Coordinates of C-alpha atoms in Angstrom, one line a residue:
M1 CA 0.7 -30.9 27.1
N2 CA -2.9 -31.8 27.5
R3 CA -4.6 -28.6 26.3
T4 CA -8.3 -29.3 25.8
H5 CA -9.4 -26.0 24.4
N6 CA -7.9 -22.7 23.2
N7 CA -8.6 -19.4 25.0
G8 CA -11.1 -18.2 22.6
E9 CA -13.2 -21.4 22.4
L10 CA -15.3 -21.9 25.5
R11 CA -18.9 -20.8 25.7
I12 CA -21.9 -21.1 28.0
E13 CA -22.7 -24.6 26.7
N14 CA -19.3 -25.8 28.1
V15 CA -20.3 -25.0 31.7
G16 CA -19.5 -28.0 34.0
Q17 CA -16.7 -29.4 31.8
Q18 CA -13.2 -30.1 33.1
V19 CA -10.7 -28.3 30.9
E20 CA -7.0 -27.5 30.6
L21 CA -5.8 -24.3 29.1
I22 CA -2.4 -22.9 28.3
G23 CA -1.5 -19.3 27.6
W24 CA 0.2 -16.1 28.6
V25 CA -0.9 -14.0 31.6
A26 CA -2.4 -10.9 30.0
K27 CA -3.6 -9.5 33.3
K28 CA -3.6 -10.5 37.0
R29 CA -6.0 -8.9 39.5
N30 CA -5.8 -9.6 43.2
L31 CA -9.2 -9.1 45.0
G32 CA -8.2 -10.5 48.4
A33 CA -9.7 -13.9 48.7
L34 CA -9.8 -14.3 44.9
V35 CA -7.2 -13.8 42.2
F36 CA -8.4 -13.3 38.6
V37 CA -6.1 -14.1 35.7
D38 CA -6.8 -13.3 32.0
L39 CA -5.1 -16.1 30.1
R40 CA -4.3 -15.2 26.5
D41 CA -3.3 -17.1 23.3
R42 CA -3.7 -16.4 19.6
Y43 CA -7.4 -17.4 19.8
G44 CA -8.5 -15.0 22.5
I45 CA -8.7 -14.5 26.3
T46 CA -10.3 -16.7 29.0
Q47 CA -10.7 -15.5 32.6
V48 CA -9.5 -17.8 35.3
I49 CA -10.4 -17.6 39.0
F50 CA -8.0 -18.8 41.7
D51 CA -9.2 -19.1 45.3
E52 CA -7.1 -18.4 48.5
S53 CA -5.5 -21.8 48.4
F54 CA -3.3 -20.6 45.5
E55 CA -2.3 -17.3 47.1
E56 CA 1.3 -18.1 47.9
R57 CA 2.1 -19.7 44.6
L58 CA 0.4 -16.9 42.6
K59 CA 2.6 -14.2 44.2
E60 CA 5.4 -15.1 41.8
V61 CA 3.2 -15.1 38.7
K62 CA 3.6 -12.0 36.6
N63 CA 2.3 -10.7 33.3
E64 CA 3.5 -12.7 30.3
Y65 CA 4.3 -15.8 32.3
I66 CA 3.1 -18.9 30.5
L67 CA 0.7 -21.0 32.6
S68 CA -1.0 -24.4 32.2
V69 CA -4.3 -24.2 34.1
Q70 CA -6.7 -27.1 35.0
G71 CA -10.2 -26.4 36.2
T72 CA -14.0 -26.3 35.7
V73 CA -16.0 -24.1 33.3
I74 CA -18.5 -22.0 35.3
E75 CA -20.9 -19.3 34.4
R76 CA -19.7 -15.8 35.1
S77 CA -21.8 -13.8 37.5
S78 CA -20.6 -10.5 35.9
K79 CA -20.5 -11.2 32.1
N80 CA -18.3 -9.4 29.7
P81 CA -20.0 -8.9 26.3
K82 CA -16.8 -7.4 24.8
I83 CA -15.1 -10.8 24.4
P84 CA -16.5 -14.1 22.9
T85 CA -15.7 -16.0 26.2
G86 CA -17.3 -13.3 28.3
D87 CA -20.2 -15.6 29.6
I88 CA -17.9 -18.1 31.3
E89 CA -14.7 -18.4 33.4
I90 CA -12.6 -21.2 34.8
Q91 CA -12.6 -22.2 38.4
A92 CA -8.9 -23.3 38.7
S93 CA -8.1 -26.6 40.5
A94 CA -4.4 -26.6 39.6
F95 CA -1.8 -24.7 37.6
T96 CA 1.8 -25.1 36.4
I97 CA 4.2 -22.3 35.4
I98 CA 5.5 -23.4 32.0
N99 CA 7.9 -20.4 31.7
T100 CA 8.7 -17.1 33.3
A101 CA 9.1 -13.7 31.7
K102 CA 11.1 -10.5 32.4
L103 CA 9.2 -7.3 33.0
T104 CA 8.3 -6.3 29.5
P105 CA 9.4 -2.9 28.1
M106 CA 5.9 -2.3 26.7
I107 CA 2.3 -3.0 27.5
V108 CA 1.3 -6.2 25.6
A109 CA -2.3 -5.2 24.8
D110 CA -4.3 -3.6 22.0
E111 CA -3.8 -0.3 23.6
T112 CA -0.1 0.2 24.3
D113 CA 2.0 3.1 25.5
A114 CA 5.0 2.1 23.4
L115 CA 6.5 4.3 20.7
E116 CA 6.8 2.6 17.3
E117 CA 10.6 2.3 17.6
T118 CA 10.1 0.4 20.9
R119 CA 7.4 -1.8 19.3
M120 CA 9.8 -2.7 16.4
Q121 CA 12.8 -3.3 18.7
Y122 CA 10.7 -5.8 20.7
R123 CA 8.6 -6.9 17.8
Y124 CA 8.1 -10.4 19.2
L125 CA 6.2 -8.7 22.1
D126 CA 4.4 -6.3 19.8
L127 CA 3.2 -9.3 17.8
R128 CA 1.6 -10.8 20.9
R129 CA -0.8 -8.0 21.0
P130 CA -4.2 -9.2 19.9
V131 CA -4.7 -6.4 17.4
M132 CA -1.4 -7.2 15.7
Q133 CA -2.1 -11.0 15.7
K134 CA -5.5 -10.1 14.0
N135 CA -3.7 -8.1 11.3
I136 CA -1.2 -10.9 10.5
M137 CA -4.0 -13.5 10.5
T138 CA -6.1 -11.2 8.2
R139 CA -3.1 -11.1 5.9
H140 CA -3.1 -14.9 5.9
Q141 CA -6.8 -15.0 5.1
I142 CA -6.1 -12.7 2.1
T143 CA -3.4 -15.0 0.7
R144 CA -5.5 -18.1 1.3
S145 CA -8.4 -16.6 -0.6
I146 CA -6.2 -15.5 -3.5
R147 CA -4.6 -18.9 -3.8
E148 CA -8.0 -20.7 -3.7
Y149 CA -9.3 -18.4 -6.4
L150 CA -6.3 -18.7 -8.8
D151 CA -6.0 -22.5 -8.2
H152 CA -9.6 -22.9 -9.1
L153 CA -8.9 -21.1 -12.4
D154 CA -6.0 -23.4 -13.2
F155 CA -3.2 -21.0 -12.5
I156 CA 0.1 -22.6 -11.6
D157 CA 2.2 -21.3 -8.7
I158 CA 5.8 -21.0 -10.0
E159 CA 8.7 -19.5 -8.1
T160 CA 11.1 -17.2 -10.0
P161 CA 14.8 -16.4 -9.0
Y162 CA 15.8 -14.1 -6.2
L163 CA 19.3 -13.7 -7.7
N164 CA 19.3 -12.1 -11.1
R165 CA 21.2 -9.5 -13.1
S166 CA 20.7 -5.8 -12.4
T167 CA 18.5 -3.7 -14.7
P168 CA 18.7 0.1 -14.8
E169 CA 15.0 1.0 -15.1
G170 CA 12.9 1.7 -12.1
A171 CA 14.1 2.0 -8.5
R172 CA 17.6 1.2 -7.3
D173 CA 18.5 -2.5 -7.2
F174 CA 19.7 -4.3 -4.1
L175 CA 23.0 -5.8 -5.1
V176 CA 24.4 -9.2 -3.9
P177 CA 28.1 -9.8 -4.5
S178 CA 29.2 -13.1 -6.0
R179 CA 32.0 -15.0 -4.1
V180 CA 32.6 -17.3 -7.1
H181 CA 32.6 -14.5 -9.7
K182 CA 34.5 -11.7 -7.9
G183 CA 33.6 -8.2 -9.0
S184 CA 30.2 -9.4 -10.3
F185 CA 26.9 -8.9 -8.6
Y186 CA 23.4 -10.4 -8.6
A187 CA 20.4 -8.1 -8.1
L188 CA 17.4 -8.9 -5.9
P189 CA 14.2 -8.7 -8.0
Q190 CA 12.2 -5.5 -8.0
S191 CA 9.5 -7.7 -9.5
P192 CA 9.4 -11.0 -11.4
Q193 CA 8.4 -9.1 -14.6
L194 CA 10.8 -10.6 -17.1
F195 CA 10.7 -14.1 -15.7
K196 CA 6.9 -14.3 -15.7
Q197 CA 6.9 -13.1 -19.3
L198 CA 9.3 -15.9 -20.2
L199 CA 7.0 -18.4 -18.4
M200 CA 4.4 -17.4 -21.0
V201 CA 7.0 -18.0 -23.7
S202 CA 7.5 -21.4 -22.0
G203 CA 3.8 -22.2 -22.6
F204 CA 2.5 -22.4 -19.0
E205 CA -0.3 -20.0 -20.0
R206 CA -1.4 -19.2 -16.4
Y207 CA 1.1 -18.4 -13.7
Y208 CA 0.9 -16.8 -10.3
Q209 CA 3.2 -16.2 -7.4
I210 CA 3.0 -14.6 -4.0
A211 CA 6.3 -13.0 -4.7
R212 CA 8.9 -11.2 -2.5
C213 CA 10.2 -8.0 -4.2
F214 CA 13.0 -5.6 -3.3
R215 CA 13.5 -1.9 -4.1
D216 CA 16.2 0.3 -2.7
E217 CA 14.1 3.5 -2.3
D218 CA 13.1 5.9 0.5
L219 CA 10.5 4.5 2.9
R220 CA 7.2 5.9 4.0
A221 CA 4.1 4.7 5.7
D222 CA 2.9 2.8 2.6
R223 CA 6.3 1.7 1.2
Q224 CA 8.8 -0.9 2.4
I225 CA 12.2 -1.8 0.8
E226 CA 11.1 -5.5 0.8
F227 CA 7.5 -6.2 0.1
T228 CA 5.1 -8.9 -1.2
Q229 CA 3.1 -8.8 -4.4
V230 CA 0.4 -11.0 -5.9
D231 CA 1.9 -11.6 -9.3
V232 CA -0.4 -13.0 -12.1
E233 CA 0.3 -13.5 -15.8
M234 CA -1.7 -15.2 -18.5
S235 CA -1.6 -15.9 -22.3
F236 CA -4.2 -15.5 -25.1
M237 CA -6.5 -13.2 -23.1
S238 CA -7.9 -9.8 -23.9
T239 CA -7.6 -6.8 -21.6
D240 CA -11.2 -7.2 -20.6
Q241 CA -10.7 -10.8 -19.7
I242 CA -7.6 -10.0 -17.6
L243 CA -9.5 -7.3 -15.7
E244 CA -12.4 -9.7 -15.2
I245 CA -10.1 -12.2 -13.5
G246 CA -8.6 -9.5 -11.3
E247 CA -12.1 -8.3 -10.3
G248 CA -13.2 -11.8 -9.5
M249 CA -10.2 -12.2 -7.2
I250 CA -10.9 -8.9 -5.4
K251 CA -14.6 -9.9 -5.0
K252 CA -13.7 -13.3 -3.5
L253 CA -11.2 -11.9 -1.0
M254 CA -13.5 -9.1 0.1
K255 CA -16.2 -11.7 0.8
D256 CA -13.9 -14.1 2.5
V257 CA -12.0 -11.6 4.6
K258 CA -14.5 -8.8 5.2
G259 CA -17.9 -10.4 4.5
I260 CA -18.6 -7.7 1.9
D261 CA -20.2 -8.2 -1.5
I262 CA -18.8 -5.8 -4.0
E263 CA -20.6 -5.1 -7.3
L264 CA -19.0 -6.1 -10.5
P265 CA -17.8 -4.9 -13.0
L266 CA -15.8 -2.3 -11.3
R267 CA -15.9 1.3 -12.6
R268 CA -13.3 2.4 -15.0
L269 CA -11.7 5.8 -15.5
T270 CA -9.2 6.7 -18.2
W271 CA -6.0 8.1 -16.9
H272 CA -6.8 11.5 -18.5
E273 CA -10.3 11.6 -16.8
A274 CA -8.8 10.7 -13.5
M275 CA -6.2 13.5 -13.8
E276 CA -8.8 16.0 -15.0
R277 CA -11.3 15.3 -12.2
Y278 CA -9.1 14.3 -9.3
G279 CA -5.6 15.5 -10.2
I280 CA -4.1 12.1 -9.5
D281 CA -4.0 8.6 -11.2
K282 CA -5.0 6.9 -7.9
P283 CA -8.1 8.9 -7.0
D284 CA -10.1 8.5 -3.8
T285 CA -13.6 8.5 -5.2
R286 CA -15.4 8.2 -1.8
F287 CA -16.0 12.0 -1.9
G288 CA -16.5 14.9 -4.3
L289 CA -14.3 18.0 -4.3
E290 CA -13.6 17.3 -8.0
L291 CA -11.2 19.6 -9.9
V292 CA -12.6 22.0 -12.4
N293 CA -10.7 22.9 -15.5
L294 CA -10.8 26.7 -15.8
N295 CA -8.6 27.4 -18.8
D296 CA -11.5 28.8 -20.9
V297 CA -13.3 30.4 -17.9
V298 CA -10.4 32.6 -16.8
S299 CA -8.7 33.1 -20.1
D300 CA -9.6 36.8 -20.1
V301 CA -9.1 37.5 -16.4
D302 CA -6.3 40.1 -15.8
F303 CA -4.7 38.1 -12.9
A304 CA -1.0 37.6 -13.6
V305 CA -0.7 34.1 -12.1
F306 CA -3.5 32.8 -14.3
K307 CA -2.5 34.9 -17.3
N308 CA 1.1 33.9 -17.3
A309 CA 0.3 30.2 -16.9
L310 CA -2.2 30.2 -19.8
E311 CA 0.0 32.3 -22.1
A312 CA 2.8 29.8 -21.6
G313 CA 0.5 26.9 -22.5
G314 CA -0.2 26.0 -18.9
H315 CA -3.3 25.3 -16.9
V316 CA -5.6 26.7 -14.2
K317 CA -7.8 24.4 -12.1
G318 CA -10.0 24.9 -9.1
I319 CA -11.8 23.1 -6.2
N320 CA -15.1 24.2 -4.7
V321 CA -15.1 23.4 -0.9
V322 CA -18.9 23.5 -0.5
G323 CA -20.2 25.3 2.5
E324 CA -16.8 25.8 4.2
A325 CA -16.1 29.5 3.6
A326 CA -16.8 30.6 7.1
N327 CA -14.8 27.7 8.6
F328 CA -11.5 28.6 6.9
S329 CA -9.6 31.4 8.5
R330 CA -6.6 33.1 6.7
K331 CA -4.3 30.9 8.9
K332 CA -6.0 27.7 7.7
I333 CA -5.8 28.8 4.1
D334 CA -2.1 29.6 4.5
Q335 CA -1.6 26.0 5.7
L336 CA -3.2 24.8 2.5
T337 CA -1.0 27.2 0.6
E338 CA 2.1 25.6 2.2
L339 CA 0.8 22.2 1.3
A340 CA 0.4 23.3 -2.4
K341 CA 4.0 24.7 -2.4
T342 CA 5.4 21.3 -1.3
Y343 CA 4.1 20.1 -4.7
K344 CA 6.0 22.9 -6.5
A345 CA 3.0 25.2 -6.9
K346 CA 3.9 28.9 -6.5
G347 CA 0.9 29.6 -4.4
L348 CA -2.8 29.0 -3.8
A349 CA -5.4 31.6 -4.9
W350 CA -8.8 31.7 -3.2
L351 CA -12.2 33.2 -3.1
K352 CA -15.0 33.1 -0.6
V353 CA -18.6 33.3 -1.8
T354 CA -20.7 35.1 0.8
D355 CA -24.2 36.6 1.0
D356 CA -22.7 40.0 0.3
G357 CA -20.7 38.8 -2.7
V358 CA -17.4 37.3 -3.6
Q359 CA -14.5 38.1 -1.3
G360 CA -10.8 37.4 -1.4
P361 CA -7.4 38.7 -2.6
I362 CA -8.0 38.0 -6.2
A363 CA -11.6 39.2 -6.4
K364 CA -10.5 42.6 -7.6
F365 CA -9.1 41.1 -10.8
F366 CA -12.6 39.8 -11.9
T367 CA -15.4 41.8 -13.5
E368 CA -18.9 41.0 -12.5
E369 CA -19.4 39.1 -15.7
Q370 CA -16.3 37.1 -15.2
L371 CA -17.2 36.2 -11.6
E372 CA -20.6 35.0 -12.7
K373 CA -19.0 32.8 -15.3
L374 CA -16.6 31.4 -12.7
L375 CA -19.3 30.7 -10.1
S376 CA -21.4 29.0 -12.8
A377 CA -18.4 26.8 -13.9
M378 CA -17.7 25.8 -10.3
N379 CA -21.3 25.4 -9.3
A380 CA -20.6 27.8 -6.5
H381 CA -23.1 29.3 -4.0
S382 CA -23.1 31.3 -0.9
Q383 CA -20.7 30.0 1.8
D384 CA -18.5 28.1 -0.6
L385 CA -14.7 28.3 -0.5
L386 CA -13.0 28.3 -3.9
L387 CA -9.3 27.3 -4.3
F388 CA -7.2 27.7 -7.4
V389 CA -3.8 26.8 -8.7
G390 CA -2.3 28.0 -12.0
D391 CA 1.0 26.8 -13.4
V392 CA 2.9 26.2 -16.7
K393 CA 3.2 22.5 -15.8
Y394 CA 0.1 20.4 -15.8
E395 CA 1.5 18.0 -13.2
V396 CA 2.1 20.9 -10.7
V397 CA -1.5 22.0 -11.0
C398 CA -2.8 18.4 -10.6
D399 CA -0.4 17.3 -7.9
S400 CA -0.9 20.3 -5.6
L401 CA -4.7 20.3 -5.9
A402 CA -4.9 16.5 -5.5
A403 CA -2.9 16.8 -2.3
I404 CA -5.2 19.6 -1.0
R405 CA -8.3 17.6 -2.0
N406 CA -7.1 14.5 -0.2
Y407 CA -6.2 16.5 2.9
L408 CA -9.6 18.2 2.9
G409 CA -11.4 14.9 2.4
K410 CA -9.9 13.5 5.6
E411 CA -9.9 16.8 7.6
L412 CA -13.6 17.5 6.8
K413 CA -14.6 13.8 7.2
L414 CA -16.2 13.8 3.8
Y415 CA -16.3 10.0 3.5
D416 CA -17.0 6.9 5.6
P417 CA -13.7 5.3 6.5
N418 CA -15.3 1.9 6.5
T419 CA -16.3 1.9 2.8
F420 CA -14.2 0.3 0.1
D421 CA -14.4 2.0 -3.3
F422 CA -12.6 0.1 -6.0
L423 CA -12.0 1.2 -9.6
W424 CA -9.7 0.7 -12.6
V425 CA -7.7 3.4 -14.1
V426 CA -7.0 2.6 -17.7
D427 CA -5.3 4.0 -20.9
F428 CA -2.2 5.3 -19.2
P429 CA 0.4 7.2 -21.2
M430 CA 3.1 4.9 -22.6
F431 CA 5.9 7.4 -21.7
E432 CA 6.6 10.3 -19.4
Y433 CA 9.2 13.0 -20.2
D434 CA 11.8 14.1 -17.6
D435 CA 13.0 17.7 -18.0
E436 CA 16.2 17.1 -16.1
T437 CA 17.5 14.2 -18.2
Q438 CA 15.6 15.4 -21.3
R439 CA 14.4 11.9 -22.3
Y440 CA 11.3 9.7 -22.0
Y441 CA 10.8 7.1 -19.4
A442 CA 8.3 4.2 -19.4
K443 CA 5.2 5.2 -17.3
H444 CA 5.0 1.6 -16.1
H445 CA 7.9 -0.5 -17.5
P446 CA 9.6 -0.9 -20.9
F447 CA 7.6 -4.1 -21.7
T448 CA 4.2 -2.5 -21.7
K449 CA 2.3 -2.9 -25.0
P450 CA 1.1 0.3 -26.7
K451 CA -2.5 0.5 -27.7
D452 CA -2.9 -1.0 -31.2
E453 CA -4.1 2.3 -32.6
D454 CA -1.0 4.1 -31.2
L455 CA 1.7 1.8 -32.5
D456 CA 2.7 4.4 -35.1
K457 CA 3.2 7.0 -32.4
L458 CA 6.2 5.2 -30.8
E459 CA 8.6 7.1 -32.9
T460 CA 6.6 10.1 -34.2
D461 CA 4.5 11.2 -31.2
P462 CA 5.6 9.4 -28.0
E463 CA 3.9 12.1 -25.8
H464 CA 0.5 11.0 -27.0
C465 CA 1.1 7.3 -27.3
L466 CA -1.2 5.4 -24.9
A467 CA -0.4 2.0 -23.3
D468 CA -2.7 -0.9 -22.9
A469 CA -2.1 -0.6 -19.2
Y470 CA -4.4 -0.5 -16.1
D471 CA -4.1 0.1 -12.3
I472 CA -6.6 -1.0 -9.7
V473 CA -7.2 1.7 -7.1
L474 CA -8.9 1.5 -3.6
N475 CA -9.7 4.6 -1.5
G476 CA -6.9 6.7 -3.0
Y477 CA -4.2 3.9 -2.9
E478 CA -2.8 2.1 -5.9
L479 CA -3.3 -1.6 -5.1
G480 CA -1.4 -2.6 -8.2
G481 CA -1.6 -2.7 -11.9
G482 CA -0.6 -4.4 -15.1
S483 CA -0.8 -4.4 -18.8
Q484 CA -0.8 -6.3 -22.0
R485 CA 2.9 -7.0 -22.8
I486 CA 4.9 -6.6 -25.9
Y487 CA 5.2 -10.0 -27.5
D488 CA 6.6 -8.9 -30.9
Q489 CA 10.4 -8.5 -30.8
N490 CA 10.3 -5.8 -33.4
V491 CA 7.8 -3.7 -31.3
Q492 CA 9.9 -4.3 -28.2
E493 CA 13.0 -3.0 -30.0
R494 CA 11.1 0.1 -31.1
A495 CA 9.9 0.7 -27.5
F496 CA 13.5 0.5 -26.3
K497 CA 14.7 2.9 -28.8
A498 CA 11.8 5.3 -28.0
L499 CA 13.2 5.3 -24.4
G500 CA 16.6 6.3 -25.7
F501 CA 18.4 2.9 -25.5
T502 CA 21.1 2.2 -28.0
Q503 CA 21.3 -1.2 -29.7
E504 CA 24.4 -1.9 -27.5
Q505 CA 22.5 -1.1 -24.3
I506 CA 19.6 -3.2 -25.4
D507 CA 21.9 -6.2 -26.1
A508 CA 23.8 -5.7 -22.9
Q509 CA 20.9 -5.2 -20.5
F510 CA 18.0 -7.1 -22.0
G511 CA 19.5 -9.3 -24.7
W512 CA 18.8 -12.5 -22.8
F513 CA 15.1 -11.5 -22.6
V514 CA 14.7 -10.2 -26.1
E515 CA 16.3 -13.4 -27.4
G516 CA 13.4 -15.3 -25.8
L517 CA 10.8 -13.2 -27.7
Q518 CA 12.1 -14.7 -31.0
Y519 CA 10.8 -18.2 -30.4
G520 CA 7.0 -18.0 -30.7
T521 CA 5.9 -15.7 -27.9
P522 CA 2.2 -15.8 -27.2
P523 CA 0.1 -12.6 -26.7
H524 CA 0.1 -12.2 -22.9
G525 CA -0.6 -9.8 -20.1
G526 CA -1.2 -9.7 -16.4
F527 CA -1.1 -7.7 -13.2
A528 CA 0.5 -7.5 -9.8
L529 CA -1.2 -6.4 -6.6
G530 CA 0.6 -5.2 -3.4
L531 CA -0.3 -7.7 -0.8
D532 CA 1.0 -5.5 2.1
R533 CA -1.1 -2.6 0.9
I534 CA -4.3 -4.7 0.5
A535 CA -3.8 -6.0 4.1
M536 CA -3.1 -2.5 5.4
L537 CA -6.4 -1.2 3.9
L538 CA -8.5 -4.2 4.9
C539 CA -7.2 -4.0 8.5
G540 CA -7.8 -0.3 8.7
C541 CA -4.2 0.5 9.4
D542 CA -2.2 3.6 8.5
S543 CA 1.1 1.9 7.9
L544 CA 2.4 -1.2 6.1
R545 CA 4.5 -1.8 9.2
D546 CA 1.3 -2.9 11.0
V547 CA 0.6 -5.8 8.6
I548 CA 4.2 -7.1 8.1
A549 CA 5.6 -9.4 10.8
F550 CA 9.1 -8.0 10.8
P551 CA 9.3 -4.7 8.8
K552 CA 12.0 -2.1 8.5
N553 CA 11.6 1.4 9.9
T554 CA 11.7 4.7 8.0
S555 CA 15.5 4.6 8.1
A556 CA 15.5 1.2 6.4
T557 CA 16.8 -0.5 9.4
C558 CA 15.5 -3.3 11.7
P559 CA 15.6 -2.0 15.3
M560 CA 15.3 -5.6 16.6
S561 CA 18.1 -7.3 14.7
K562 CA 20.0 -4.0 14.0
A563 CA 20.3 -4.8 10.3
P564 CA 22.0 -3.6 8.3
T565 CA 25.4 -4.0 10.0
P566 CA 29.0 -4.0 9.0
V567 CA 30.5 -7.5 8.3
A568 CA 33.9 -8.9 9.1
D569 CA 36.9 -8.1 6.9
A570 CA 37.3 -11.8 6.3
Q571 CA 33.8 -12.0 4.8
L572 CA 34.5 -9.0 2.5
G573 CA 37.9 -10.5 1.5
E574 CA 36.1 -13.7 0.3
L575 CA 34.0 -11.5 -1.9
G576 CA 36.9 -9.4 -3.1
I577 CA 35.2 -6.3 -1.7
G578 CA 36.7 -3.3 0.1
V579 CA 34.6 -0.8 2.0
K580 CA 35.4 2.9 1.8
E581 CA 34.9 4.9 5.0
Y582 CA 33.0 8.1 4.3
E583 CA 33.4 11.2 6.3
S584 CA 29.7 11.4 7.0
D585 CA 29.9 7.9 8.5
K586 CA 32.7 9.0 10.9
S587 CA 30.7 12.0 12.1
E588 CA 27.7 9.9 12.9

């Protein structure tokens, strides 16, 4: 085919040229003597004019037919500033129908009437939409920028296995049965963590990979069961040096993809400071509404919720929603209360500061002196709305107020959605305690190195042991994170035991990895960033599904291919597997 130009290429300086274009019919408009066709490809749209001599042949042409058009570039009398080719059009001299198309079940345009399930069922049509093609191409720009940056710094792109052994920590593994070793299973990687550490043992010093990862967990807008991460590991580098490399990568991709210069170094918040000020370890710092610790301020207030929480060693925190007292009815506050309850808070206390004094259900529990102390602590003035949560558990107070804060930030339009506010959260706890199982779990993963000054706390005070770990956060989303890794086999064994592993469990599940640490392991560390999440935020999307070519829906299925599906008994027989039919399956 003799295509001379793409459909986003021609400009006013091309007027008079003979050209041949190929593309899909995006729109056809019949204006009597003239027929206008918008011809679309991945590069853009060009308008083509057909005179009455084409009338009969054009009757059969419909949207999404593929045409080859020959003609002359002319200047448009009515220009369209909304598209790059809007100053010109093609006066057609001939055309060929390359292929026909059925009537599509959805509008193939930026604005479509299709529900998401329809879009995913006909994903190949959804991906023709210019907005979707732009998202996928932006994702390509991101990966290209990252590769260029890391290649320049002498990192080596190395693939790690998709088929490995199952490990119990973290999310559920996807299991792959072995035909050769019946009754045994591979697991798809949740991350390349152990292998990239062993590549440091191997002496490669600087590794990276655009790695596919798999986690069998419940889906949501910013989570997929199969996803892609930018995986980076390096030897002989301090934490500051690792963060500097991560920042440089972010700076380059923001310039390459968005044309934005971000200022380095990025801000850093400790985990404790982030929790105290924002109630969450991935804070959106584009707006205020910071949490205020009120333990000392309300310690003598005779309000049962506060009193009981503090007497049990709990916490009371509040948020000052500046100037919004008159804009929040009891109904709106009740909605905020329900939001708090979804995060296990027992309720949401509130006060309104008015010109006539402080009003609200809990005002009667405060003396004048106590109110003055409260208003001062929260920097509150007339027309401010004050919201409070008290609970025995610190995480309940933080989680519920963080959710309210994020909701209000969006609802009240407290930030510019086109800004990008990066920061590091550092000094995470090494462990978190689970009340149900009554044991400690790794906050990140079991191979995270404790801070040097906290090594002695592994056995004696795990609750206050800090990790040499860090997350990078953008606009309230965790883009990724990393840490220095344990490179001393003795420290690794101590960390396992702090997590409740017996020596038999260590040997059975991680013996092959621990063995590698005994042969001269260099100090090493790194990070992994979620490529899908970066693309989602840079494209201004609300869902990862809009930046992944063929994603799964919230039910972890593919509406297009219908995966997952049952397989033939013969296939199962080869694997030595039988499938039990559950009653719930029958009812469905």
